[in-house]
Tab-separated table of C-alpha atoms and ligand atoms in Angstrom:
chain	number	residue	atom	x	y	z
A	1	MET	CA	64.406	72.560	176.168
A	2	MET	CA	61.219	70.317	176.310
A	3	GLU	CA	57.311	71.016	176.893
A	4	LYS	CA	55.756	69.238	179.623
A	5	SER	CA	53.033	66.795	179.099
A	6	GLN	CA	52.565	63.295	178.281
A	7	VAL	CA	54.507	62.355	175.418
A	8	ARG	CA	53.424	59.728	173.243
A	9	VAL	CA	56.153	59.075	169.845
A	10	CYS	CA	54.560	57.518	167.070
A	11	SER	CA	54.701	58.074	163.147
A	12	TRP	CA	54.578	55.943	160.219
A	13	ASN	CA	54.661	58.134	157.224
A	14	GLU	CA	55.265	61.928	155.915
A	15	TRP	CA	51.459	63.357	155.785
A	16	ASP	CA	49.411	62.240	158.526
A	17	PRO	CA	48.661	65.267	160.822
A	18	LEU	CA	51.345	66.308	162.888
A	19	LYS	CA	51.145	66.574	166.693
A	20	HIS	CA	54.811	66.734	168.045
A	21	VAL	CA	58.243	67.597	166.522
A	22	ILE	CA	61.584	68.400	167.311
A	23	LEU	CA	62.984	71.377	166.026
A	24	GLY	CA	66.961	72.359	165.536
A	25	TYR	CA	68.957	75.456	166.413
A	26	ALA	CA	71.341	77.071	164.684
A	27	THR	CA	73.475	78.107	167.920
A	28	ASP	CA	77.286	77.723	167.533
A	29	CYS	CA	76.801	75.958	164.253
A	30	HIS	CA	80.040	75.491	162.733
A	31	ILE	CA	81.778	75.242	159.098
A	32	PRO	CA	83.720	72.307	160.114
A	33	PRO	CA	87.687	71.662	158.770
A	34	VAL	CA	87.843	69.822	155.517
A	35	GLU	CA	87.068	65.592	155.644
A	36	PRO	CA	86.490	63.483	152.868
A	37	ALA	CA	82.588	63.050	152.742
A	38	LEU	CA	81.784	66.821	153.432
A	39	ASP	CA	84.308	67.746	150.768
A	40	ALA	CA	82.544	65.627	148.208
A	41	LYS	CA	79.819	67.714	148.639
A	42	ILE	CA	80.983	71.300	148.168
A	43	PRO	CA	81.009	72.579	144.989
A	44	ASN	CA	84.409	73.566	143.460
A	45	ASP	CA	83.445	77.165	143.174
A	46	CYS	CA	81.542	77.506	146.385
A	47	GLU	CA	82.804	80.252	148.793
A	48	MET	CA	83.038	77.749	151.376
A	49	ARG	CA	85.859	75.893	150.097
A	50	GLY	CA	88.888	76.375	152.522
A	51	ARG	CA	86.516	77.792	155.044
A	52	CYS	CA	85.837	76.989	158.401
A	53	GLY	CA	85.104	77.878	162.064
A	54	ARG	CA	82.484	79.050	163.768
A	55	ARG	CA	79.342	81.138	161.538
A	56	PRO	CA	79.013	84.310	161.853
A	57	GLN	CA	76.895	85.427	165.225
A	58	ASP	CA	74.671	87.863	163.347
A	59	SER	CA	73.631	84.898	160.992
A	60	ILE	CA	73.040	82.547	164.042
A	61	GLU	CA	71.113	85.149	165.551
A	62	ARG	CA	68.705	85.722	162.439
A	63	GLY	CA	68.883	82.094	162.015
A	64	ASN	CA	67.434	81.589	165.465
A	65	ALA	CA	64.991	83.920	165.503
A	66	LEU	CA	63.417	82.246	161.892
A	67	LEU	CA	63.516	78.773	163.654
A	68	GLU	CA	61.689	80.568	166.793
A	69	ASP	CA	59.130	81.719	164.406
A	70	PHE	CA	58.334	78.344	162.736
A	71	ALA	CA	58.001	76.804	166.050
A	72	ASN	CA	55.371	79.416	166.804
A	73	ILE	CA	53.605	79.137	163.695
A	74	LEU	CA	53.687	75.288	164.544
A	75	ARG	CA	52.376	75.709	167.939
A	76	LYS	CA	49.608	78.132	166.939
A	77	ARG	CA	48.317	75.274	165.061
A	78	GLY	CA	48.634	73.006	167.937
A	79	ILE	CA	51.539	71.201	167.519
A	80	ARG	CA	53.993	70.817	170.143
A	81	VAL	CA	57.725	71.526	169.462
A	82	ASP	CA	60.477	70.526	171.233
A	83	ARG	CA	64.122	71.547	171.073
A	84	PRO	CA	67.698	70.035	170.986
A	85	GLN	CA	70.180	70.782	173.427
A	86	PRO	CA	73.193	72.293	171.510
A	87	LEU	CA	76.819	71.124	172.577
A	88	ASP	CA	79.594	73.155	172.491
A	89	PHE	CA	80.646	72.531	168.663
A	90	SER	CA	83.851	74.148	168.514
A	91	ARG	CA	85.123	70.867	170.511
A	92	PRO	CA	86.935	68.418	168.222
A	93	VAL	CA	85.264	64.707	167.227
A	94	SER	CA	88.275	62.457	168.413
A	95	THR	CA	87.997	58.652	168.256
A	96	PRO	CA	90.330	56.022	168.035
A	97	ASP	CA	90.097	55.626	164.206
A	98	PHE	CA	89.859	59.603	163.306
A	99	TYR	CA	90.290	63.403	164.192
A	100	ALA	CA	87.426	66.128	163.259
A	101	GLY	CA	88.542	69.315	164.083
A	102	THR	CA	85.131	70.778	165.096
A	103	MET	CA	81.481	69.607	165.193
A	104	PHE	CA	78.804	70.670	162.874
A	105	GLY	CA	75.389	71.970	164.831
A	106	CYS	CA	72.314	70.790	165.522
A	107	MET	CA	69.857	72.508	163.316
A	108	PRO	CA	68.764	69.576	160.830
A	109	ALA	CA	67.026	66.694	163.525
A	110	ARG	CA	65.940	64.788	160.556
A	111	ASP	CA	69.391	64.019	159.597
A	112	VAL	CA	69.931	62.385	162.893
A	113	LEU	CA	66.591	61.052	163.838
A	114	LEU	CA	64.454	58.491	161.889
A	115	THR	CA	61.035	57.646	163.955
A	116	VAL	CA	59.184	54.858	162.290
A	117	GLY	CA	56.287	54.026	164.127
A	118	GLU	CA	56.911	53.866	168.124
A	119	GLU	CA	60.762	53.783	167.375
A	120	ILE	CA	62.995	56.504	167.481
A	121	LEU	CA	66.549	55.486	165.963
A	122	GLU	CA	69.768	57.597	165.651
A	123	ALA	CA	71.043	57.256	162.546
A	124	THR	CA	75.045	56.426	162.128
A	125	MET	CA	75.767	59.321	160.599
A	126	SER	CA	78.719	59.566	157.755
A	127	TYR	CA	80.681	62.875	158.340
A	128	ARG	CA	83.061	62.891	161.020
A	129	CYS	CA	81.744	66.181	162.305
A	130	ARG	CA	78.506	64.968	162.962
A	131	TRP	CA	79.478	61.677	164.866
A	132	PHE	CA	78.304	63.264	167.971
A	133	GLU	CA	75.645	64.995	166.760
A	134	TYR	CA	73.025	62.453	168.800
A	135	LEU	CA	73.979	63.721	171.851
A	136	CYS	CA	72.245	67.081	171.619
A	137	TYR	CA	69.050	64.899	171.108
A	138	ARG	CA	69.528	62.694	174.060
A	139	PRO	CA	67.872	64.662	176.825
A	140	LEU	CA	64.707	64.619	174.603
A	141	LEU	CA	64.550	61.033	173.914
A	142	GLN	CA	65.667	59.814	177.155
A	143	SER	CA	62.525	62.013	178.749
A	144	TYR	CA	60.360	60.560	175.815
A	145	TRP	CA	61.646	56.909	177.004
A	146	GLU	CA	60.564	58.069	180.918
A	147	GLN	CA	57.098	59.195	179.828
A	148	ASP	CA	56.022	56.792	177.015
A	149	PRO	CA	56.243	53.144	177.749
A	150	ASP	CA	55.958	52.027	174.123
A	151	PHE	CA	58.422	54.185	172.760
A	152	ARG	CA	61.734	52.401	171.534
A	153	HIS	CA	64.792	54.205	171.738
A	154	GLU	CA	67.478	52.868	169.235
A	155	ALA	CA	70.781	53.737	167.847
A	156	ALA	CA	72.278	52.121	164.800
A	157	PRO	CA	76.052	51.021	165.270
A	158	LYS	CA	78.366	53.707	165.500
A	159	PRO	CA	80.763	53.824	162.161
A	160	ARG	CA	84.860	53.753	162.490
A	161	LEU	CA	84.811	56.217	159.917
A	162	THR	CA	88.461	55.290	158.746
A	163	ASP	CA	89.691	56.567	155.371
A	164	ARG	CA	88.718	53.173	154.283
A	165	ASP	CA	85.049	54.599	154.222
A	166	TYR	CA	85.618	57.376	151.532
A	167	ARG	CA	86.915	56.789	147.985
A	168	PRO	CA	90.081	58.613	147.573
A	169	ASP	CA	89.278	59.933	143.964
A	170	TYR	CA	86.303	62.052	145.572
A	171	LEU	CA	89.495	64.138	147.538
A	172	ASN	CA	90.424	65.821	144.150
A	173	SER	CA	88.886	69.187	144.678
A	174	GLY	CA	89.268	69.714	140.970
A	175	ILE	CA	86.582	67.174	139.720
A	176	SER	CA	84.530	68.668	137.072
A	177	LEU	CA	80.757	68.664	137.189
A	178	GLN	CA	80.214	66.289	134.205
A	179	GLN	CA	82.604	63.690	135.986
A	180	ARG	CA	80.385	64.180	139.068
A	181	LEU	CA	77.464	63.146	137.048
A	182	ASP	CA	78.914	60.368	135.481
A	183	TRP	CA	80.132	59.131	138.761
A	184	THR	CA	76.636	59.300	140.486
A	185	ALA	CA	74.813	57.889	137.555
A	186	ARG	CA	77.221	54.799	137.869
A	187	LYS	CA	76.765	54.919	141.810
A	188	HIS	CA	80.110	55.827	142.130
A	189	PHE	CA	79.796	57.817	145.648
A	190	VAL	CA	82.093	58.973	147.999
A	191	THR	CA	81.356	56.470	150.405
A	192	THR	CA	82.414	52.939	150.077
A	193	GLU	CA	80.991	49.526	151.495
A	194	GLU	CA	83.410	49.440	154.266
A	195	GLU	CA	80.475	49.220	156.695
A	196	PRO	CA	76.814	50.413	157.219
A	197	LEU	CA	76.569	54.047	156.722
A	198	PHE	CA	73.280	56.013	156.874
A	199	ASP	CA	71.865	59.444	157.537
A	200	ALA	CA	68.230	59.269	158.797
A	201	ALA	CA	67.286	62.056	156.112
A	202	ASP	CA	68.029	59.504	153.272
A	203	VAL	CA	64.875	57.876	154.243
A	204	LEU	CA	61.336	58.830	153.532
A	205	ARG	CA	58.596	57.048	155.175
A	206	PHE	CA	55.435	55.205	153.459
A	207	GLY	CA	53.725	53.260	155.993
A	208	LYS	CA	55.023	49.832	155.706
A	209	ASP	CA	57.315	50.721	152.995
A	210	LEU	CA	60.612	52.420	153.502
A	211	ILE	CA	62.578	54.363	150.391
A	212	VAL	CA	66.061	55.131	151.240
A	213	GLN	CA	68.377	57.257	148.748
A	214	HIS	CA	71.888	55.364	147.996
A	215	GLY	CA	74.076	58.449	147.688
A	216	PHE	CA	77.037	60.190	149.222
A	217	THR	CA	75.899	59.783	152.955
A	218	THR	CA	73.965	56.410	152.864
A	219	ASN	CA	75.601	53.313	151.127
A	220	LEU	CA	74.167	49.932	150.461
A	221	LYS	CA	75.239	48.421	153.491
A	222	GLY	CA	73.393	51.035	155.474
A	223	ILE	CA	70.291	50.155	153.240
A	224	GLU	CA	70.551	46.372	154.285
A	225	TRP	CA	70.980	47.522	157.973
A	226	LEU	CA	67.693	49.369	157.962
A	227	ARG	CA	66.254	46.464	156.036
A	228	ARG	CA	67.088	43.712	158.991
A	229	HIS	CA	66.288	46.051	161.328
A	230	PHE	CA	63.028	47.067	160.531
A	231	ARG	CA	61.976	43.670	159.763
A	232	ASP	CA	58.129	44.251	159.459
A	233	HIS	CA	59.081	46.991	156.548
A	234	ARG	CA	59.729	46.756	153.064
A	235	VAL	CA	62.813	48.728	152.572
A	236	HIS	CA	63.747	49.806	148.784
A	237	ALA	CA	67.043	51.886	147.685
A	238	VAL	CA	66.553	54.060	145.217
A	239	ASN	CA	69.175	56.488	143.318
A	240	PHE	CA	68.912	60.097	141.375
A	241	PRO	CA	71.223	60.074	138.469
A	242	GLY	CA	71.402	63.912	137.793
A	243	ASP	CA	71.779	65.050	141.198
A	244	PRO	CA	76.129	65.654	141.476
A	245	TYR	CA	76.230	65.814	145.230
A	246	PRO	CA	73.467	63.011	146.374
A	247	ILE	CA	72.901	63.294	149.955
A	248	HIS	CA	69.603	63.297	151.605
A	249	ILE	CA	66.382	62.417	149.714
A	250	ASP	CA	64.013	65.464	150.951
A	251	ALA	CA	64.868	68.120	148.264
A	252	THR	CA	64.668	65.541	145.593
A	253	PHE	CA	61.617	63.499	146.314
A	254	MET	CA	58.833	64.069	148.550
A	255	PRO	CA	55.443	62.593	148.800
A	256	LEU	CA	52.732	64.940	149.661
A	257	ARG	CA	49.814	62.617	150.490
A	258	PRO	CA	48.760	58.830	149.512
A	259	GLY	CA	49.334	58.659	145.718
A	260	LEU	CA	51.131	61.868	145.088
A	261	ILE	CA	55.068	62.468	144.698
A	262	ILE	CA	56.445	65.999	143.836
A	263	SER	CA	60.078	64.780	142.165
A	264	ASN	CA	62.773	67.305	141.435
A	265	PRO	CA	62.947	67.351	137.339
A	266	GLN	CA	66.959	67.649	137.230
A	267	ARG	CA	67.624	64.548	139.400
A	268	LYS	CA	64.872	61.723	137.827
A	269	LEU	CA	64.129	58.586	139.305
A	270	PRO	CA	65.518	55.608	137.156
A	271	GLU	CA	62.565	54.115	134.839
A	272	GLU	CA	63.114	50.715	136.753
A	273	GLN	CA	62.807	52.357	140.130
A	274	ARG	CA	59.584	54.493	139.086
A	275	GLU	CA	57.436	51.021	138.198
A	276	LEU	CA	57.192	50.550	142.195
A	277	PHE	CA	55.288	53.585	142.381
A	278	GLN	CA	53.562	53.418	139.182
A	279	ARG	CA	52.093	50.037	139.622
A	280	ASN	CA	50.961	50.946	143.093
A	281	ASP	CA	48.773	53.967	141.682
A	282	TRP	CA	51.359	56.693	142.697
A	283	GLN	CA	51.507	59.845	140.862
A	284	ILE	CA	55.105	61.152	140.525
A	285	ILE	CA	54.974	64.837	139.337
A	286	ASP	CA	57.814	67.082	138.606
A	287	ALA	CA	58.108	69.766	141.298
A	288	ALA	CA	58.010	73.253	140.332
A	289	GLN	CA	61.243	75.206	139.715
A	290	PRO	CA	62.841	77.068	142.667
A	291	ALA	CA	62.362	80.448	143.154
A	292	HIS	CA	66.253	80.953	143.656
A	293	ASN	CA	69.224	80.715	141.061
A	294	GLU	CA	71.630	80.055	143.965
A	295	PRO	CA	71.556	79.088	147.483
A	296	PRO	CA	71.974	81.711	150.369
A	297	PRO	CA	75.806	82.660	151.242
A	298	LEU	CA	77.883	79.714	153.050
A	299	CYS	CA	74.679	77.195	152.486
A	300	TYR	CA	75.967	73.697	151.300
A	301	SER	CA	72.300	72.558	150.114
A	302	SER	CA	70.930	73.587	146.553
A	303	VAL	CA	68.364	75.846	145.281
A	304	TRP	CA	65.945	72.789	145.514
A	305	LEU	CA	65.329	73.029	149.357
A	306	SER	CA	62.314	74.839	147.492
A	307	MET	CA	60.580	71.058	147.609
A	308	ASN	CA	61.913	70.466	151.279
A	309	VAL	CA	58.133	71.047	152.566
A	310	LEU	CA	56.915	70.041	155.838
A	311	ILE	CA	53.113	68.162	155.500
A	312	LEU	CA	51.039	69.128	158.478
A	313	ASP	CA	48.221	66.922	157.448
A	314	GLN	CA	47.022	65.827	154.115
A	315	LYS	CA	45.429	69.363	153.346
A	316	THR	CA	48.453	71.544	154.801
A	317	VAL	CA	51.921	72.036	154.094
A	318	CYS	CA	54.423	74.468	155.130
A	319	VAL	CA	56.603	76.367	152.334
A	320	GLU	CA	59.554	78.762	152.491
A	321	LYS	CA	57.838	82.071	152.377
A	322	SER	CA	60.105	83.141	149.106
A	323	GLU	CA	59.512	79.896	147.236
A	324	VAL	CA	56.383	81.416	145.344
A	325	TYR	CA	56.272	78.788	142.355
A	326	GLN	CA	56.609	75.899	145.059
A	327	ALA	CA	53.723	77.522	146.887
A	328	THR	CA	51.773	78.284	143.846
A	329	GLN	CA	52.162	74.309	142.743
A	330	LEU	CA	50.975	73.148	146.058
A	331	ASP	CA	48.001	75.650	146.217
A	332	LYS	CA	46.956	73.957	142.705
A	333	LEU	CA	46.998	70.460	143.909
A	334	GLY	CA	44.775	71.575	146.841
A	335	PHE	CA	46.860	72.411	149.696
A	336	GLU	CA	45.964	75.371	152.573
A	337	VAL	CA	50.131	76.591	152.237
A	338	ILE	CA	51.685	77.874	155.456
A	339	GLU	CA	54.384	80.489	154.497
A	340	VAL	CA	57.323	80.021	156.924
A	341	ASP	CA	60.315	82.671	156.471
A	342	LEU	CA	63.483	80.230	156.843
A	343	ARG	CA	65.748	80.935	153.905
A	344	ASP	CA	68.173	82.588	156.188
A	345	ALA	CA	68.571	79.397	158.156
A	346	TYR	CA	69.207	77.327	155.208
A	347	ALA	CA	72.755	77.416	155.800
A	348	PHE	CA	72.820	75.672	159.107
A	349	GLY	CA	71.748	72.450	157.255
A	350	GLY	CA	68.708	72.832	154.991
A	351	GLY	CA	64.743	73.883	154.879
A	352	LEU	CA	61.589	72.744	156.605
A	353	HIS	CA	61.600	69.248	156.536
A	354	CYS	CA	65.083	69.015	157.221
A	355	ALA	CA	65.319	71.191	160.386
A	356	THR	CA	62.384	68.950	161.997
A	357	ALA	CA	62.098	65.469	162.965
A	358	ASP	CA	58.609	63.768	163.886
A	359	VAL	CA	57.811	62.713	167.018
A	360	LEU	CA	54.093	62.224	166.885
A	361	ARG	CA	51.786	62.060	163.810
A	362	GLU	CA	48.357	60.793	164.328
A	363	GLY	CA	48.002	57.500	162.235
A	364	THR	CA	48.570	53.910	161.794
A	365	CYS	CA	50.857	51.908	159.713
A	366	GLU	CA	49.314	51.375	156.247
A	367	ASP	CA	50.013	49.391	153.145
A	368	TYR	CA	50.309	52.121	150.123
A	369	PHE	CA	51.869	49.781	147.776
A	370	PRO	CA	49.439	46.825	147.913
A	371	CYS	CA	50.580	45.084	144.621
A	372	LEU	CA	54.096	44.138	146.404
A	373	SER	CA	51.781	42.377	149.122
A	374	SER	CA	49.585	40.778	146.684
A	375	GLU	CA	52.784	39.331	144.732
A	376	LEU	CA	53.734	37.812	147.746
A	377	GLU	CA	50.892	35.866	148.584
A	378	SER	CA	50.676	34.590	145.151
B	1	LIG	N1	70.122	67.167	148.995
B	1	LIG	C1	70.253	68.612	149.270
B	1	LIG	C2	70.180	69.500	148.048
B	1	LIG	O1	69.949	69.601	147.111
B	1	LIG	O2	70.615	70.406	148.572
């Protein structure tokens, strides 16, 4: 569903004033049948193991009601909110290379769409069940394309996603937590280097620099693809030992404004990668502890969705209502904190940042890592 009025697409970072956003739906969301990359993300003792099919209708209705409330909070702040068009997610995904029993859904728009300046790029994705998810956003993107002559609608090459894309040792459901931590610390992730793979939510935008998490959903070839595609940008690969299920960077590392990042204290950026930020006067501080000991039922994500905040501008941030410690920390850092009740929608694919994709933030492409420019010049 799209609001009427002239559209402009442009967003260079995570913190400039937000004017227009896409927000997902919980409608018809499914728990897909087992497939390699998705399976690697589900903890051994999780209730979702062995379960698949359409999510309970009452949870879908509750999720959609909360998402609509979130949309209205944003609209009251003058932010335009567009919604995707859900598909029949009970349908299988079938290509010459693979078959997946159902699709996933279209709640976390951030996973699929990467906005960099005047471009929105559809990610390759790395789960078979999410192969067609971009179709939910096509009506919006096509209409933006009609309205904004500067908008570049791009799509990364669709991957084959054969069994060669996934490491067979991750298919064993009895992998211990320690084994997972050892593997992820060694960058032995479930995805191989068969072909470029990336999810858009592994990318954080810092003006001229893109910070990309190497993990389960984005491989090194995916990062190299982004490097060759965004030729005017510097693309940096990062990883976070301590995360046994490394997908999507935005519950791990979150810039709040120029010079300030909150970082997951259980998933530390290695010292040699931290240096890039320190040399450029970025302060990395530990995020507050989550308010919950467990994620909500049937949720893929960890309790660290507490730090999955949506920044409206350098002084205003949306935080999930129950995440009182995160809210207090942001308040002390000088932000106006807007509480958004969204925890019961987490199960559909994530928190406030995940659920949205930028269309317009006012601002220009700045260099927030000036040391890199001076090093190139010298
Ligand atoms: N990477 C998402 C989470 O922490 O659950």
